[in-house]
Tab-separated table of C-alpha atoms in Angstrom:
chain	number	residue	atom	x	y	z
D	1	MET	CA	60.473	14.508	-18.098
D	2	LYS	CA	58.271	17.632	-18.290
D	3	ALA	CA	61.299	19.810	-18.901
D	4	ILE	CA	62.408	17.523	-21.727
D	5	GLN	CA	58.945	17.590	-23.299
D	6	LYS	CA	58.844	21.391	-23.091
D	7	THR	CA	62.217	21.730	-24.772
D	8	PHE	CA	61.278	19.165	-27.408
D	9	LEU	CA	58.014	20.885	-28.269
D	10	ALA	CA	59.629	24.318	-28.345
D	11	ALA	CA	62.228	23.088	-30.802
D	12	THR	CA	60.001	21.012	-33.047
D	13	GLY	CA	56.512	22.465	-32.875
D	14	ALA	CA	53.485	20.195	-33.119
D	15	VAL	CA	52.848	17.759	-35.951
D	16	LEU	CA	49.621	19.575	-36.700
D	17	ALA	CA	51.574	22.802	-37.313
D	18	LEU	CA	52.437	21.343	-40.701
D	19	THR	CA	48.798	21.128	-41.810
D	20	LEU	CA	45.824	23.446	-42.136
D	21	THR	CA	42.617	23.231	-44.126
D	22	ALA	CA	42.983	24.407	-47.732
D	23	CYS	CA	41.029	27.077	-49.562
D	24	GLY	CA	39.539	26.592	-53.017
D	25	GLY	CA	38.814	28.845	-55.989
D	26	GLY	CA	37.803	29.154	-59.600
D	27	GLY	CA	39.337	30.277	-62.876
D	28	SER	CA	39.084	33.052	-65.457
D	29	GLU	CA	40.683	34.093	-68.741
D	30	HIS	CA	43.148	36.966	-69.164
D	31	GLY	CA	42.092	40.313	-70.539
D	32	GLY	CA	43.814	42.335	-73.252
D	33	GLY	CA	46.142	45.336	-73.228
D	34	THR	CA	49.907	45.662	-73.044
D	35	ALA	CA	52.137	46.218	-69.999
D	36	GLU	CA	55.097	48.597	-69.923
D	37	ASN	CA	57.523	45.717	-70.528
D	38	GLY	CA	55.680	44.697	-73.684
D	39	ALA	CA	53.954	41.669	-72.152
D	40	LYS	CA	50.201	41.303	-72.398
D	41	ALA	CA	48.628	43.202	-69.515
D	42	ASP	CA	46.074	41.580	-67.234
D	43	THR	CA	42.958	43.751	-67.479
D	44	ARG	CA	40.695	41.442	-65.472
D	45	ASP	CA	39.009	42.542	-62.277
D	46	PRO	CA	41.419	41.957	-59.328
D	47	TYR	CA	39.007	39.519	-57.692
D	48	ALA	CA	38.853	37.429	-60.874
D	49	VAL	CA	42.650	37.209	-60.919
D	50	LEU	CA	42.793	36.247	-57.237
D	51	LYS	CA	40.160	33.578	-57.813
D	52	ALA	CA	42.082	32.152	-60.770
D	53	ALA	CA	45.303	32.187	-58.736
D	54	ARG	CA	43.658	30.333	-55.822
D	55	GLN	CA	42.559	27.600	-58.192
D	56	LYS	CA	45.908	27.374	-59.942
D	57	VAL	CA	47.882	27.215	-56.677
D	58	ALA	CA	45.591	24.525	-55.272
D	59	GLN	CA	46.271	22.406	-58.380
D	60	GLN	CA	50.049	22.445	-57.937
D	61	ASN	CA	51.632	19.250	-56.671
D	62	SER	CA	54.602	21.223	-55.370
D	63	TYR	CA	56.349	24.581	-55.138
D	64	LYS	CA	59.030	26.232	-53.011
D	65	THR	CA	58.763	29.239	-50.737
D	66	LYS	CA	61.423	31.571	-49.339
D	67	ARG	CA	60.187	33.699	-46.445
D	68	LEU	CA	61.686	36.596	-44.515
D	69	SER	CA	59.865	37.810	-41.390
D	70	LYS	CA	60.844	40.891	-39.383
D	71	ASP	CA	59.451	42.364	-36.175
D	72	SER	CA	60.607	44.076	-32.986
D	73	GLU	CA	62.132	40.821	-31.696
D	74	GLY	CA	64.349	40.176	-34.703
D	75	GLN	CA	63.986	38.317	-37.973
D	76	GLU	CA	63.595	34.779	-39.287
D	77	ARG	CA	64.378	33.223	-42.660
D	78	VAL	CA	62.446	30.129	-43.715
D	79	GLU	CA	62.680	27.881	-46.765
D	80	TYR	CA	59.714	25.625	-47.440
D	81	ALA	CA	59.341	22.789	-49.936
D	82	PHE	CA	56.570	20.219	-50.293
D	83	SER	CA	54.874	17.735	-52.550
D	84	ARG	CA	51.317	16.460	-52.301
D	85	LYS	CA	52.098	13.113	-53.929
D	86	PRO	CA	54.145	11.706	-52.309
D	87	ASP	CA	53.062	13.471	-49.122
D	88	LEU	CA	56.251	15.266	-48.032
D	89	THR	CA	57.181	18.593	-46.446
D	90	ASP	CA	60.479	20.249	-45.610
D	91	LYS	CA	61.072	23.376	-43.538
D	92	LYS	CA	64.443	24.980	-42.849
D	93	SER	CA	64.517	28.029	-40.593
D	94	TRP	CA	67.166	30.471	-39.390
D	95	ASP	CA	66.109	32.528	-36.378
D	96	GLN	CA	67.995	35.773	-35.748
D	97	PRO	CA	66.614	37.300	-32.522
D	98	ARG	CA	67.741	40.705	-31.285
D	99	LYS	CA	68.638	39.086	-27.959
D	100	PRO	CA	70.648	35.813	-27.781
D	101	LYS	CA	68.638	32.687	-26.978
D	102	ASP	CA	68.911	31.391	-23.423
D	103	ASN	CA	67.681	27.837	-24.061
D	104	GLY	CA	70.881	26.508	-25.571
D	105	LEU	CA	69.285	25.844	-28.955
D	106	ASP	CA	70.927	26.747	-32.229
D	107	ASN	CA	69.253	29.312	-34.505
D	108	TYR	CA	68.858	26.702	-37.271
D	109	ASP	CA	66.060	24.136	-37.255
D	110	GLN	CA	64.834	21.650	-39.836
D	111	MET	CA	61.575	19.737	-40.029
D	112	VAL	CA	60.786	16.982	-42.520
D	113	GLY	CA	57.270	15.557	-42.602
D	114	THR	CA	55.863	12.414	-44.216
D	115	GLU	CA	52.397	10.884	-43.986
D	116	ASP	CA	53.770	8.664	-41.200
D	117	ALA	CA	56.052	10.887	-39.129
D	118	LEU	CA	57.560	14.289	-38.406
D	119	PHE	CA	61.353	14.515	-38.110
D	120	THR	CA	62.976	17.531	-36.462
D	121	ARG	CA	66.515	18.468	-35.562
D	122	ASN	CA	68.479	21.261	-33.941
D	123	ALA	CA	72.204	21.317	-33.213
D	124	GLY	CA	71.537	22.061	-29.517
D	125	LEU	CA	69.049	19.248	-28.944
D	126	ALA	CA	69.672	15.469	-28.731
D	127	GLY	CA	73.180	15.889	-30.055
D	128	GLY	CA	71.863	17.164	-33.360
D	129	ARG	CA	70.060	13.891	-34.108
D	130	TRP	CA	66.631	13.719	-35.724
D	131	LEU	CA	63.754	13.537	-33.235
D	132	ARG	CA	60.770	11.600	-34.583
D	133	THR	CA	57.075	12.021	-33.818
D	134	ASP	CA	54.910	9.325	-35.370
D	135	VAL	CA	51.527	10.215	-36.869
D	136	LYS	CA	48.943	8.397	-34.787
D	137	ASP	CA	45.740	8.798	-36.813
D	138	LYS	CA	46.996	7.896	-40.277
D	139	ALA	CA	43.569	6.938	-41.618
D	140	ALA	CA	42.044	10.339	-40.809
D	141	GLU	CA	45.058	12.138	-42.250
D	142	LYS	CA	44.893	10.197	-45.510
D	143	GLU	CA	41.146	10.738	-45.842
D	144	ALA	CA	41.517	14.491	-45.326
D	145	THR	CA	44.273	14.552	-47.951
D	146	ARG	CA	42.112	12.575	-50.406
D	147	LYS	CA	39.293	15.105	-49.998
D	148	GLY	CA	41.654	17.999	-50.593
D	149	GLU	CA	41.105	19.332	-47.068
D	150	ILE	CA	44.775	19.579	-46.156
D	151	GLN	CA	46.820	22.712	-46.611
D	152	LYS	CA	50.426	22.082	-45.714
D	153	ARG	CA	52.209	24.669	-43.613
D	154	ALA	CA	54.988	24.321	-46.179
D	155	GLU	CA	52.693	26.032	-48.695
D	156	GLY	CA	53.535	29.232	-46.824
D	157	GLU	CA	51.049	32.058	-46.376
D	158	LEU	CA	50.195	32.136	-50.075
D	159	PRO	CA	46.793	30.349	-49.933
D	160	ASN	CA	45.853	32.493	-46.920
D	161	TRP	CA	46.810	35.773	-48.591
D	162	LEU	CA	44.960	34.929	-51.789
D	163	GLY	CA	41.932	33.982	-49.716
D	164	VAL	CA	41.810	36.999	-47.409
D	165	LEU	CA	42.406	39.435	-50.269
D	166	GLY	CA	39.553	37.798	-52.151
D	167	SER	CA	37.443	38.205	-49.000
D	168	SER	CA	38.296	41.882	-48.473
D	169	LYS	CA	37.016	45.177	-49.826
D	170	GLY	CA	38.947	47.596	-52.000
D	171	VAL	CA	41.583	45.334	-53.584
D	172	THR	CA	43.348	47.261	-56.358
D	173	LYS	CA	45.777	46.637	-59.180
D	174	ALA	CA	49.011	48.478	-58.330
D	175	GLY	CA	50.699	47.960	-61.681
D	176	GLU	CA	52.688	45.678	-63.956
D	177	GLU	CA	56.112	44.781	-62.541
D	178	SER	CA	58.974	42.330	-62.969
D	179	VAL	CA	59.724	39.918	-60.109
D	180	GLY	CA	62.729	37.660	-60.442
D	181	GLY	CA	62.870	38.507	-64.135
D	182	LYS	CA	59.247	37.431	-64.685
D	183	PRO	CA	56.390	39.803	-65.612
D	184	ALA	CA	53.730	39.972	-62.932
D	185	THR	CA	50.707	42.017	-61.955
D	186	HIS	CA	50.842	43.624	-58.512
D	187	PHE	CA	47.627	43.554	-56.451
D	188	LYS	CA	47.223	45.066	-53.004
D	189	GLY	CA	44.648	45.654	-50.320
D	190	THR	CA	44.148	46.440	-46.638
D	191	VAL	CA	42.548	43.598	-44.695
D	192	VAL	CA	40.498	44.901	-41.745
D	193	LEU	CA	40.149	42.036	-39.278
D	194	ASP	CA	36.695	43.109	-38.035
D	195	GLU	CA	35.401	43.035	-41.619
D	196	LEU	CA	37.145	39.778	-42.462
D	197	GLU	CA	35.627	38.164	-39.396
D	198	ARG	CA	32.137	38.923	-40.723
D	199	TYR	CA	32.828	37.690	-44.267
D	200	LYS	CA	30.481	34.901	-45.427
D	201	GLY	CA	31.553	34.320	-49.057
D	202	ASP	CA	33.393	31.414	-50.663
D	203	ALA	CA	36.832	32.985	-51.197
D	204	MET	CA	38.135	31.295	-48.053
D	205	ARG	CA	37.026	28.462	-45.795
D	206	ASP	CA	35.404	29.770	-42.621
D	207	TRP	CA	37.625	28.151	-40.019
D	208	LEU	CA	40.790	29.061	-41.918
D	209	ARG	CA	39.591	32.664	-42.133
D	210	GLU	CA	38.824	32.611	-38.416
D	211	ALA	CA	42.278	31.218	-37.662
D	212	PHE	CA	43.883	33.997	-39.721
D	213	VAL	CA	41.976	36.632	-37.750
D	214	GLU	CA	42.691	35.040	-34.380
D	215	GLU	CA	46.422	34.733	-35.035
D	216	ARG	CA	46.715	38.407	-36.022
D	217	ARG	CA	44.627	39.574	-33.082
D	218	LYS	CA	46.963	37.739	-30.720
D	219	ARG	CA	49.760	39.869	-32.135
D	220	GLY	CA	47.783	43.015	-31.354
D	221	LEU	CA	46.900	43.817	-34.966
D	222	ALA	CA	43.626	45.371	-36.149
D	223	LYS	CA	44.419	45.341	-39.866
D	224	VAL	CA	47.171	44.213	-42.243
D	225	ASP	CA	48.289	45.314	-45.690
D	226	ILE	CA	48.709	42.478	-48.190
D	227	ASP	CA	50.362	42.569	-51.608
D	228	VAL	CA	50.638	39.728	-54.121
D	229	TRP	CA	52.411	39.609	-57.479
D	230	ILE	CA	50.768	37.178	-59.918
D	231	GLY	CA	52.370	35.992	-63.145
D	232	ARG	CA	50.766	35.669	-66.590
D	233	ASP	CA	50.104	31.988	-65.886
D	234	ASP	CA	48.027	32.873	-62.777
D	235	LEU	CA	50.794	31.574	-60.512
D	236	PRO	CA	51.973	34.038	-57.833
D	237	VAL	CA	55.673	34.840	-57.679
D	238	LYS	CA	55.691	36.955	-54.526
D	239	GLY	CA	53.557	37.938	-51.543
D	240	GLN	CA	53.891	40.351	-48.649
D	241	GLU	CA	52.057	41.153	-45.420
D	242	SER	CA	52.713	44.086	-43.094
D	243	GLY	CA	51.017	45.430	-40.000
D	244	LYS	CA	51.692	47.552	-36.950
D	245	ASP	CA	51.097	46.715	-33.298
D	246	SER	CA	52.121	48.345	-30.017
D	247	LYS	CA	55.688	47.069	-30.407
D	248	GLY	CA	56.176	48.290	-33.962
D	249	THR	CA	55.913	47.021	-37.518
D	250	ARG	CA	55.678	43.357	-38.514
D	251	ASP	CA	56.619	42.429	-42.071
D	252	MET	CA	56.633	39.102	-43.905
D	253	THR	CA	57.695	38.570	-47.512
D	254	GLU	CA	57.541	35.297	-49.455
D	255	GLU	CA	58.830	34.380	-52.907
D	256	TYR	CA	57.507	31.354	-54.839
D	257	THR	CA	59.341	29.194	-57.374
D	258	ASP	CA	59.510	25.711	-58.910
D	259	TYR	CA	55.793	25.075	-59.355
D	260	GLY	CA	55.319	21.404	-60.235
D	261	VAL	CA	59.027	20.590	-59.911
D	262	ASP	CA	60.069	17.621	-57.775
D	263	PRO	CA	61.559	19.217	-54.594
D	264	LYS	CA	63.677	16.086	-53.953
D	265	ILE	CA	63.022	16.089	-50.193
D	266	GLN	CA	65.364	13.764	-48.309
D	267	VAL	CA	63.574	11.802	-45.573
D	268	PRO	CA	65.827	10.816	-42.626
D	269	ALA	CA	66.436	7.104	-42.150
D	270	LEU	CA	64.786	5.596	-39.063
D	271	LYS	CA	68.199	4.465	-37.805
D	272	ASP	CA	69.295	8.116	-37.737
D	273	SER	CA	66.357	9.235	-35.558
D	274	ILE	CA	65.044	8.733	-32.020
D	275	THR	CA	61.601	9.197	-30.514
D	276	LEU	CA	60.724	11.521	-27.644
D	277	ASP	CA	60.446	8.533	-25.311
D	278	GLN	CA	63.901	7.330	-26.301
D	279	PHE	CA	65.328	10.810	-25.848
D	280	ALA	CA	63.688	11.095	-22.413
D	281	GLN	CA	65.044	7.687	-21.397
D	282	GLU	CA	68.549	8.712	-22.419
D	283	ALA	CA	68.328	11.853	-20.307
D	284	TYR	CA	66.991	9.854	-17.364
D	285	ASP	CA	69.754	7.268	-17.653
D	286	LYS	CA	72.415	9.964	-17.739
D	287	GLY	CA	70.915	11.615	-14.676
D	288	ALA	CA	70.623	8.342	-12.803
D	289	SER	CA	74.181	7.308	-13.610
D	290	GLY	CA	75.512	10.567	-12.260
D	291	ALA	CA	73.336	10.684	-9.144
D	292	GLY	CA	75.787	8.776	-6.972
D	293	THR	CA	78.940	10.470	-8.215
D	294	LYS	CA	80.946	12.295	-5.569
D	295	GLY	CA	83.035	15.369	-6.081
């Protein structure tokens, strides 16, 4: 049973991995000037733009994220989609490690979350069926959502990057660029974890900031470089984080599209899913039925 639970958790992650506390923000108007492509340049202070972007992103009922992460162990592609109302998330990931996996799991995983359950599947687990974990404390989850205290993992790193840049010193405007055919302003900065840890402002919630620092420290990082490209409507179109540890460089790039568009997430039918207990019972029954077989 313990082995089954370990495999299940490794393949699906925890239900809470889909949620984190959200960061807030405020707004500001654009400045004047003209960019190289003829569009109106954003002459505001970088921190004013980041603040406006935080607010605008937090207001979005949905958007999609495409992520590519690379490090010394390989790379991973992830596609996120979510909606706040109804409360739905979808994550598709393709892991491409430098060394083949030895756990029998396929490199493709999918997770679909609702306010009631988390569905996960992998071709190498449970015959490719959906495994279901039911949300136990629904009342607390709904109350946190009502208060705006939930940041879905499917929002990607975007709220975190906007927050930590707004919390850091020396953020600069790198220029006016085109991303995916859309004009955007490129902002960048180096986030020193020791400095971020001491930050006491309102650009980012304290525990979310602390979690960001802790996660990077576990990877052996002391600082990270963060870039974001923000469109004329204060909605980011791209973000990037890079850092270097003892094993080499770690890079993550995300692209953002379809703000406010229904992501049309398909929730698995209950009849097409099984719970962990059911999966464990199946494995036990198979083991028991084969225990007395000779040969």
